[in-house]
Short mmCIF file of C-alpha atoms in Angstrom, two decimals:
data_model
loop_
_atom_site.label_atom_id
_atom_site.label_comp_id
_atom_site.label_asym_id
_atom_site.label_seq_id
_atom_site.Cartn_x
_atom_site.Cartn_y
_atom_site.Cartn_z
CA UNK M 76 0.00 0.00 0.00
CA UNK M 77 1.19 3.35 -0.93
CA UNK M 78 2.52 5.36 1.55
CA UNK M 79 0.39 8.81 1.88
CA UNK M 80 2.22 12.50 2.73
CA UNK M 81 0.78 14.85 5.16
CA UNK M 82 2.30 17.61 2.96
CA UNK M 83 2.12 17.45 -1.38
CA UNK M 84 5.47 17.96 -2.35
CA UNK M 85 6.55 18.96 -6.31
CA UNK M 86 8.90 16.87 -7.16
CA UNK M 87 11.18 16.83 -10.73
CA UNK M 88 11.81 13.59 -12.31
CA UNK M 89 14.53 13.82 -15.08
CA UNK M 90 14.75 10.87 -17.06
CA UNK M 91 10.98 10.90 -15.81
CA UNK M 92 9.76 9.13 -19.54
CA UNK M 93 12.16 6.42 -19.40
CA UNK M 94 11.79 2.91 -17.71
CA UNK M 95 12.72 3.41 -13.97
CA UNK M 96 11.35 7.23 -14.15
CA UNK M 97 8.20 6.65 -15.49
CA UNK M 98 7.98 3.73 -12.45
CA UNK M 99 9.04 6.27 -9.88
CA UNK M 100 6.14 8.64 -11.18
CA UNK M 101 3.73 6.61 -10.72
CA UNK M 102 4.57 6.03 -7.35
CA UNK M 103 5.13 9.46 -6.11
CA UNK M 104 1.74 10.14 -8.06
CA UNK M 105 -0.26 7.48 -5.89
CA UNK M 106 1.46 9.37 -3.02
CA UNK M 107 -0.21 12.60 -3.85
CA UNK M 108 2.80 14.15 -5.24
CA UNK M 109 2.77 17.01 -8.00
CA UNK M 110 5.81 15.51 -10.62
CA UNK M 111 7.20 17.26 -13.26
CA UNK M 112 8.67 15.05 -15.51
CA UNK M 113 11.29 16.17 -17.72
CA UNK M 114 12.95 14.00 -20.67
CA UNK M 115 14.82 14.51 -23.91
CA UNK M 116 13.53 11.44 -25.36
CA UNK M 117 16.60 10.25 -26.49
CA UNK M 118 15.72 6.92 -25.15
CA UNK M 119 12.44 7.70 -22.98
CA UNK M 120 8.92 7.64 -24.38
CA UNK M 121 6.17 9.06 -24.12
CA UNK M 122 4.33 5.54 -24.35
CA UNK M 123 5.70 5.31 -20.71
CA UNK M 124 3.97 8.07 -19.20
CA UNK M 125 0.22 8.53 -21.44
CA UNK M 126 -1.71 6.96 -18.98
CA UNK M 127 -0.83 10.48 -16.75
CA UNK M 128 -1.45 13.08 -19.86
CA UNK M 129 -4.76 14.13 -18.52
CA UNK M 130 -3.54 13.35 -14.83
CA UNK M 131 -3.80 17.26 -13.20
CA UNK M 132 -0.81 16.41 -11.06
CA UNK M 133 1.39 15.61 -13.73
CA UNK M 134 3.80 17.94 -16.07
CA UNK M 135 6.40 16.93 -19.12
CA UNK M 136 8.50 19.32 -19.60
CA UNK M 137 10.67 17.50 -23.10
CA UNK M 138 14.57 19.58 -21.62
CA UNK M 139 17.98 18.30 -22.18
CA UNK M 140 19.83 18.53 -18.63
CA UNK M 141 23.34 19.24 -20.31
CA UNK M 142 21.10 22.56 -20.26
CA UNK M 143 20.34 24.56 -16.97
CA UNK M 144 16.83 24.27 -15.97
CA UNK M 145 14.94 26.87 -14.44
CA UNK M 146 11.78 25.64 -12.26
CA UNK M 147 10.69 25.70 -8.72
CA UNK M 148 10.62 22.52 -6.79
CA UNK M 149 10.66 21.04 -3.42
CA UNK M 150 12.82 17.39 -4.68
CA UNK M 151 14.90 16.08 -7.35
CA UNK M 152 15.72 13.07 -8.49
CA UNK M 153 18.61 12.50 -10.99
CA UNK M 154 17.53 9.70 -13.67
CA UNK M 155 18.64 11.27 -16.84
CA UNK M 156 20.94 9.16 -18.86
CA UNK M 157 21.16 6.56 -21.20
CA UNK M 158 21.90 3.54 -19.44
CA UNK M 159 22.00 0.22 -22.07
CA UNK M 160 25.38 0.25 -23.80
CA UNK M 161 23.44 0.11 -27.15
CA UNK M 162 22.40 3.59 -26.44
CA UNK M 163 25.16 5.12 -24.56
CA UNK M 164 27.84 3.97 -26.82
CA UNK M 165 25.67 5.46 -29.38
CA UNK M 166 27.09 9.23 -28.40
CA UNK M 167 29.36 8.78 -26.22
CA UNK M 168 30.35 12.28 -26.00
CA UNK M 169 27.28 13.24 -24.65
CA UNK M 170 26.65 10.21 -22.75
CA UNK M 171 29.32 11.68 -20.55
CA UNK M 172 27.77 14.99 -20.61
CA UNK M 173 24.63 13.98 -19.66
CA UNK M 174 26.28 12.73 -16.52
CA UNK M 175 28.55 15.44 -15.76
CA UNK M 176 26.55 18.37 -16.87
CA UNK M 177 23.53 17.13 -15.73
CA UNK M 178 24.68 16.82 -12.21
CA UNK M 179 26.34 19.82 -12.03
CA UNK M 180 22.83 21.40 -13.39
CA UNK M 181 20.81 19.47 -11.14
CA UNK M 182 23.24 20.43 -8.06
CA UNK M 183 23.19 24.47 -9.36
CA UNK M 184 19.41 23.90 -9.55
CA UNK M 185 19.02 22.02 -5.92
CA UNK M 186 21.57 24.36 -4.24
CA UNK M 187 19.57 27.57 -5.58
CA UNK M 188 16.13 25.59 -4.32
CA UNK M 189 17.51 24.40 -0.83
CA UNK M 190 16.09 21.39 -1.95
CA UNK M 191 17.05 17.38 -1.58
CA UNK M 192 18.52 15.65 -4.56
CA UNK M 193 18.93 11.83 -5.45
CA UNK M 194 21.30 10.27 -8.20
CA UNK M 195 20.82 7.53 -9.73
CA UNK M 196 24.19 6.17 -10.20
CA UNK M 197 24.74 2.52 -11.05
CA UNK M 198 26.68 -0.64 -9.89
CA UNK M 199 28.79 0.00 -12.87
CA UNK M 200 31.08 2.33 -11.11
CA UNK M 201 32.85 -0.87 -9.71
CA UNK M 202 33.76 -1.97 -13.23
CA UNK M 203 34.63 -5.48 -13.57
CA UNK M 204 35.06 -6.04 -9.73
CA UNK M 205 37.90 -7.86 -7.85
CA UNK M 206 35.88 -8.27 -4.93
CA UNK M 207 32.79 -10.32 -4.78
CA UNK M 208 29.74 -9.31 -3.54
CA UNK M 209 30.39 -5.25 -4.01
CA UNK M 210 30.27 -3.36 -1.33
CA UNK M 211 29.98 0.90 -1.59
CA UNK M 212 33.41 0.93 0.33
CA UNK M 213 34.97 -0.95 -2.62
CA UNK M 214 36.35 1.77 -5.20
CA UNK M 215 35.96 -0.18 -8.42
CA UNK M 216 38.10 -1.62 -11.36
CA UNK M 217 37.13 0.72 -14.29
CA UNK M 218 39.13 1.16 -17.08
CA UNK M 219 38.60 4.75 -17.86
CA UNK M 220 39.43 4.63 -21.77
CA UNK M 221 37.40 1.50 -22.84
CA UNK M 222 33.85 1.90 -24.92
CA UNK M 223 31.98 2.01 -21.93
CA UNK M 224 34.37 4.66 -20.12
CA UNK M 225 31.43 6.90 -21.41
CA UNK M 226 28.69 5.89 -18.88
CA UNK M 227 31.21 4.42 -16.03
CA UNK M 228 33.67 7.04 -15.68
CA UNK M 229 30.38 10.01 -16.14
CA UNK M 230 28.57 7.92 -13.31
CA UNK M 231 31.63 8.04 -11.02
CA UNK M 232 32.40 11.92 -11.90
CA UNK M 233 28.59 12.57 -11.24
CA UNK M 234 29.15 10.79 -7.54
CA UNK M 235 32.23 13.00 -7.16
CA UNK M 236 30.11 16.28 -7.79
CA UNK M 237 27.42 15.32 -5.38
CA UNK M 238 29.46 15.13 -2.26
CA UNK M 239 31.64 18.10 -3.35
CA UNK M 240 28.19 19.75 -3.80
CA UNK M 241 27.67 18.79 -0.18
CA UNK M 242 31.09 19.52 1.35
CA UNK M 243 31.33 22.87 -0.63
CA UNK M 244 27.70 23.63 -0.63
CA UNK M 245 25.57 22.12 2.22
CA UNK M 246 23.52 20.73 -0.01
CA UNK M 247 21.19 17.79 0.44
CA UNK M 248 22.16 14.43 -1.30
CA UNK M 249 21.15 10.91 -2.09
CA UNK M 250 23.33 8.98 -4.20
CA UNK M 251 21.61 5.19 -5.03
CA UNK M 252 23.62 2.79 -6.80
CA UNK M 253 21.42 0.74 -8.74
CA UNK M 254 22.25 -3.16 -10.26
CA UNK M 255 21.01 -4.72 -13.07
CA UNK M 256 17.04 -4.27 -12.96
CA UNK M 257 13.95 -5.44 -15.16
CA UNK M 258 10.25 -5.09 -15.33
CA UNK M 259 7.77 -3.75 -17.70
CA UNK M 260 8.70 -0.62 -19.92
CA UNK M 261 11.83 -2.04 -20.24
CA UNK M 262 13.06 -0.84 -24.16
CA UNK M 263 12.39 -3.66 -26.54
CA UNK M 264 15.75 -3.04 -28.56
CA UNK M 265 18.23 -1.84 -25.92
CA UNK M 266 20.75 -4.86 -25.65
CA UNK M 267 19.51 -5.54 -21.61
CA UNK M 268 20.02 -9.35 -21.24
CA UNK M 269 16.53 -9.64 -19.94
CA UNK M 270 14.88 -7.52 -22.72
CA UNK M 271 16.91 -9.37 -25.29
CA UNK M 272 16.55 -13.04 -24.19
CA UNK M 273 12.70 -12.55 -23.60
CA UNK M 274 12.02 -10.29 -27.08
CA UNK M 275 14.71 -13.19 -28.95
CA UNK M 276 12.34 -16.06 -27.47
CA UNK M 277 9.02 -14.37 -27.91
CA UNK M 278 10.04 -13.54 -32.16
CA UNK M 279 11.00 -17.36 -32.12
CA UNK M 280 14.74 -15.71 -33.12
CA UNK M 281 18.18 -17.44 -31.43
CA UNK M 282 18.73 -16.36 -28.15
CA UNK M 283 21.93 -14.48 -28.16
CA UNK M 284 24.35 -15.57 -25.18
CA UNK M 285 27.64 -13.35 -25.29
CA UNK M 286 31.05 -15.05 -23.88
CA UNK M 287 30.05 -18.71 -22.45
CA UNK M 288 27.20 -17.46 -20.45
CA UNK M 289 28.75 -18.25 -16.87
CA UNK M 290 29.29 -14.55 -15.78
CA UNK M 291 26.68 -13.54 -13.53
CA UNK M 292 24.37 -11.08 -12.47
CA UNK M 293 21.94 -10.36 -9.94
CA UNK M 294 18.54 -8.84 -11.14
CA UNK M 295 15.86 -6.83 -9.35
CA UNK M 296 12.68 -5.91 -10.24
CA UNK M 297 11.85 -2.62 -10.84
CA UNK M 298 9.14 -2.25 -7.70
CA UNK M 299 11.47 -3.52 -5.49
CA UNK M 300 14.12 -0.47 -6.69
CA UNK M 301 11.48 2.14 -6.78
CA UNK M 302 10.46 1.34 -3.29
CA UNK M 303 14.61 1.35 -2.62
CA UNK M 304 14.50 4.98 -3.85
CA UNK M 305 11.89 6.44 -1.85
CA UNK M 306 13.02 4.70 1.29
CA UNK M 307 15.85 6.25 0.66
CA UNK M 308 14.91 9.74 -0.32
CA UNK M 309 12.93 9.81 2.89
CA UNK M 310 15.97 9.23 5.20
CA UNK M 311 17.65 12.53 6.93
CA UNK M 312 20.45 14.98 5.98
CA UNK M 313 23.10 12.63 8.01
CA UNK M 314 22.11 9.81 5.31
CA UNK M 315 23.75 10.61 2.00
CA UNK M 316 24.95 7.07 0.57
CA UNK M 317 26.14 5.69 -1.70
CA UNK M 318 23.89 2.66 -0.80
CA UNK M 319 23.20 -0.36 -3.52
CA UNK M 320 19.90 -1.29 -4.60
CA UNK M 321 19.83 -4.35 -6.06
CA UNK M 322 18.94 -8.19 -5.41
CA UNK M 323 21.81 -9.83 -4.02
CA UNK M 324 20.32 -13.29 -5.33
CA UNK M 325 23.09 -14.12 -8.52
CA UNK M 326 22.08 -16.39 -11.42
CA UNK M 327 24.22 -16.96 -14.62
CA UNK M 328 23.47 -15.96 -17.85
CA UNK M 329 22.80 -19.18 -19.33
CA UNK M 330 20.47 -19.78 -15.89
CA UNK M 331 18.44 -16.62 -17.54
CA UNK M 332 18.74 -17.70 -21.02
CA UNK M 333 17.27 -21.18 -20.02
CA UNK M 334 14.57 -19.88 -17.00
CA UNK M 335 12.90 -17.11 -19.80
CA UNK M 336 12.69 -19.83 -23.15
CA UNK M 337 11.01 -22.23 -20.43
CA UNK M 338 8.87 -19.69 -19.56
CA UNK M 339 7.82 -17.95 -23.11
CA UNK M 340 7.78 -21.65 -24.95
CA UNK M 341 8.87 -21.64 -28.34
CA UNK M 342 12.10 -23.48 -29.70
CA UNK M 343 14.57 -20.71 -30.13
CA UNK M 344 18.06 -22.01 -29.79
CA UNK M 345 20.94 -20.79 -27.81
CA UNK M 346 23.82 -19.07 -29.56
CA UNK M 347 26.75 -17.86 -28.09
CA UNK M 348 28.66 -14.75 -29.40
CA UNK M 349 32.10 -12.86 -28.62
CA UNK M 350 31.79 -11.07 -24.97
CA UNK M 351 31.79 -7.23 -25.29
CA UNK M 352 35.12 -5.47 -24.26
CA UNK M 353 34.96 -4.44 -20.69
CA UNK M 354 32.16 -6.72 -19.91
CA UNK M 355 32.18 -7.60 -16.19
CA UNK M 356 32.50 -11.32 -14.94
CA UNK M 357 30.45 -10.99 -12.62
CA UNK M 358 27.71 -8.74 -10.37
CA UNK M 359 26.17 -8.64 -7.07
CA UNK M 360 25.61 -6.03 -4.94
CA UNK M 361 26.37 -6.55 -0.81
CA UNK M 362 23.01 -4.51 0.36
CA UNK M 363 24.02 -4.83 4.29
CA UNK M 364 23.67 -1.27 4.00
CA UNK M 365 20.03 -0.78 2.35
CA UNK M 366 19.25 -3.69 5.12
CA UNK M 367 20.29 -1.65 8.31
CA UNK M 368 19.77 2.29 6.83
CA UNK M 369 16.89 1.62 4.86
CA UNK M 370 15.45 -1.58 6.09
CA UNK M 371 14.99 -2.33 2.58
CA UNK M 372 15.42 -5.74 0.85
CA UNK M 373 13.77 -7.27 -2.76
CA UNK M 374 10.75 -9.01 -2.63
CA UNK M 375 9.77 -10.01 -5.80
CA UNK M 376 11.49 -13.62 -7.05
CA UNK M 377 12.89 -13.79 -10.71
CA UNK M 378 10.37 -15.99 -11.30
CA UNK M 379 7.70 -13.68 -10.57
CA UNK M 380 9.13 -10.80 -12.40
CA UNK M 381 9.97 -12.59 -15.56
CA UNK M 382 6.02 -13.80 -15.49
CA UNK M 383 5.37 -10.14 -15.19
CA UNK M 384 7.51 -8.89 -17.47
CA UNK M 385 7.11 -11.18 -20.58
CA UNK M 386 3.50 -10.68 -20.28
CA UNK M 387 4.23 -6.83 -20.74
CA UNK M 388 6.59 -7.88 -24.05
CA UNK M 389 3.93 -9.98 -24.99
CA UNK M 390 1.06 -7.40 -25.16
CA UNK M 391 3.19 -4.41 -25.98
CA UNK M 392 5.63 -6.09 -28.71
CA UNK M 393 3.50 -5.75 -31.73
CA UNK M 394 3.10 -1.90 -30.80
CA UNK M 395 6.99 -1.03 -29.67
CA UNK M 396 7.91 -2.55 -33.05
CA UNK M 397 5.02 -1.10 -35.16
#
C-alpha cells in the first residue's frame, strides 16, 4: 500500500519518460505528489507516461539537462541518462555529458532551491570487480578509456560532484547505486540481457548468449528499486549514501537464457557470441547497508518478475515494433 504524505510535495523527475522514471512517477503520483517530468527522449517515451497526460498532477516538460533548468521545486531526483550500452555507446560524448553536466545542473538547480537531490548512479562504477559481492566501500576496477568509459567514468564523476556539492555547498544528497534491474517498460531493442533473451524467445529468433554465459548477475525488479529509492529519499540529511539497490540473489546468464525460453515456450536455440570489451565477470551487490539504513530488501522472485515482465513484451511487442 502506498505510503500517503501529510504535505504534497513537487517533485522533478529527469529521465521521468524512461523505464525506472516513469515507475518512480507513478509512485510518487499514488502518493499525492505534483511531478514534473522532464525528458529529452533520447531513449524515454512518451508511451511510458500517457496513462498520466490528462492526470492534473502531472507535467512533461521535453529539456535536455546538459542545459540549466529553471523551475521551482521542493525534490529532485537524478535519472537522466542513457543507461543500455546500445544507447550510450551510441554518443558517447554526450553520454558523458549527460552525466557530468547534468549533475552539475541538477546540483546548481538544488543548491539555488535548498532542496534534496537523489542520483541515480549505477553498480557500474565498480567496473569489472575484484571483490565479490560489491560493497559501496569498494572503489571499483574501471578502465577509464574503454567503450563504456562513457557511462562508467560520467557515473563516477557525477558521484564525485554530489558530495563536493555537499562539502562545498551544504547541499542535500542521495546517491543510489542501482544493479542490473527489469520489469515492464523495459526498451524492446536496448541490448539488456533480460529484454533481449525474452524479445529473442518471444520472435521465435536465437537467443543471443555473449562469452560462455557463466558470468553472472543479480537482477531486481523494478518495484522492489522504486520502493529502494523512496526509502531512501525519505531518510535525513546525516544519510547521503552511496547505498546499492539491487537483489543480491546471482544467477548466470545461461540460468536466464534457459529460465525465460522455459517460460515464453517456443524453440529458439541458444547461440553464443564474442563477450563485449569491458564486460564484467560478474555482479552482485552486498546490500548490508540498504538492510540496516533503509530496512529495505527485494521481494519479488525472478520468477515472478519474468512472469510479469514477458507478459508486458507480450502485449506491448506488436506496438513497440510497429
Amino acid at each position: 500500500m502506498a505510503r500517503l504524505y501529510e504535505s504534497r510535495k513537487r517533485i522533478l523527475v529527469t529521465g521521468g519518460a524512461g523505464f525506472l522514471g516513469s515507475h518512480l512517477i507513478d509512485r510518487l503520483i499514488d502518493q499525492g505528489h505534483e511531478v514534473l517530468c522532464v525528458d529529452n527522449l533520447f531513449t524515454g517515451t512518451k508511451r511510458n507516461i500517457d496513462h498520466l497526460h490528462t492526470h492534473p498532477r502531472f507535467e512533461f516538460m521535453r529539456h535536455d539537462v546538459t542545459f540549466p533548468l529553471y523551475v521551482e521545486v521542493d525534490e529532485i531526483y537524478n535519472l537522466a541518462c542513457p543507461a543500455s550500452p546500445v544507447h550510450y555507446q551510441h554518443d558517447p560524448v554526450q553520454t558523458t555529458k549527460t552525466s557530468v553536466l547534468g549533475a552539475i545542473n541538477m546540483l546548481g538547480l538544488a543548491k539555488r532551491l535548498k532542496a534534496k537531490i537523489m542520483q541515480a548512479s549505477t553498480s557500474e562504477v565498480y567496473g569489472d570487480p575484484s571483490i565479490h559481492p560489491q560493497a559501496e566501500s569498494y572503489w571499483g576496477n574501471v578502465n577509464p578509456i574503454g567503450p563504456r568509459s562513457c557511462y562508467d567514468e560520467g557515473k563516477r564523476c557525477a558521484e564525485t560532484l554530489f558530495f563536493d556539492y555537499q562539502r562545498q555547498h551544504g547541499v542535500e544528497i542521495k546517491v543510489v547505486r542501482i544493479f542490473n534491474t527489469y520489469g515492464p517498460r523495459m526498451h524492446h531493442a536496448d541490448g539488456r540481457v533480460v529484454s533481449n533473451f525474452i524479445v529473442q524467445a518471444l520472435k521465435g529468433e536465437p537467443i543471443t548468449i555473449y562469452g560462455d554465459g557463466r558470468q553472472t548477475r543479480s537482477f531486481c525488479f523494478v518495484d522492489d528499486l522504486i520502493e529502494g529509492f523512496l526509502r531512501l529519499m525519505e531518510t535525513g540529511p546525516e544519510v547521503t549514501g552511496p547505498v546499492n539497490i539491487g537483489n543480491p540473489n546471482e544467477f548466470t546468464i545461461r540460468d536466464l537464457a534457459e529460465q525465460t525460453l522455459a517460460k515464453v515456450g517456443g524453440s529458439s536455440a541458444l547461440i553464443n557470441e564474442p563477450l563485449p570489451k569491458d564486460d564484467p565477470k560478474q555482479r552482485q551487490p552486498d546490500i548490508t547497508q540498504a538492510k540496516a539504513v533503509l530496512g529495505w530488501q527485494p521481494t519479488v522472485e525472478l520468477s515472478e518478475g519474468l512472469d510479469r515482465t514477458i507478459g508486458y513484451f507480450r502485449d506491448a511487442l506488436p506496438r513497440l515494433e510497429g
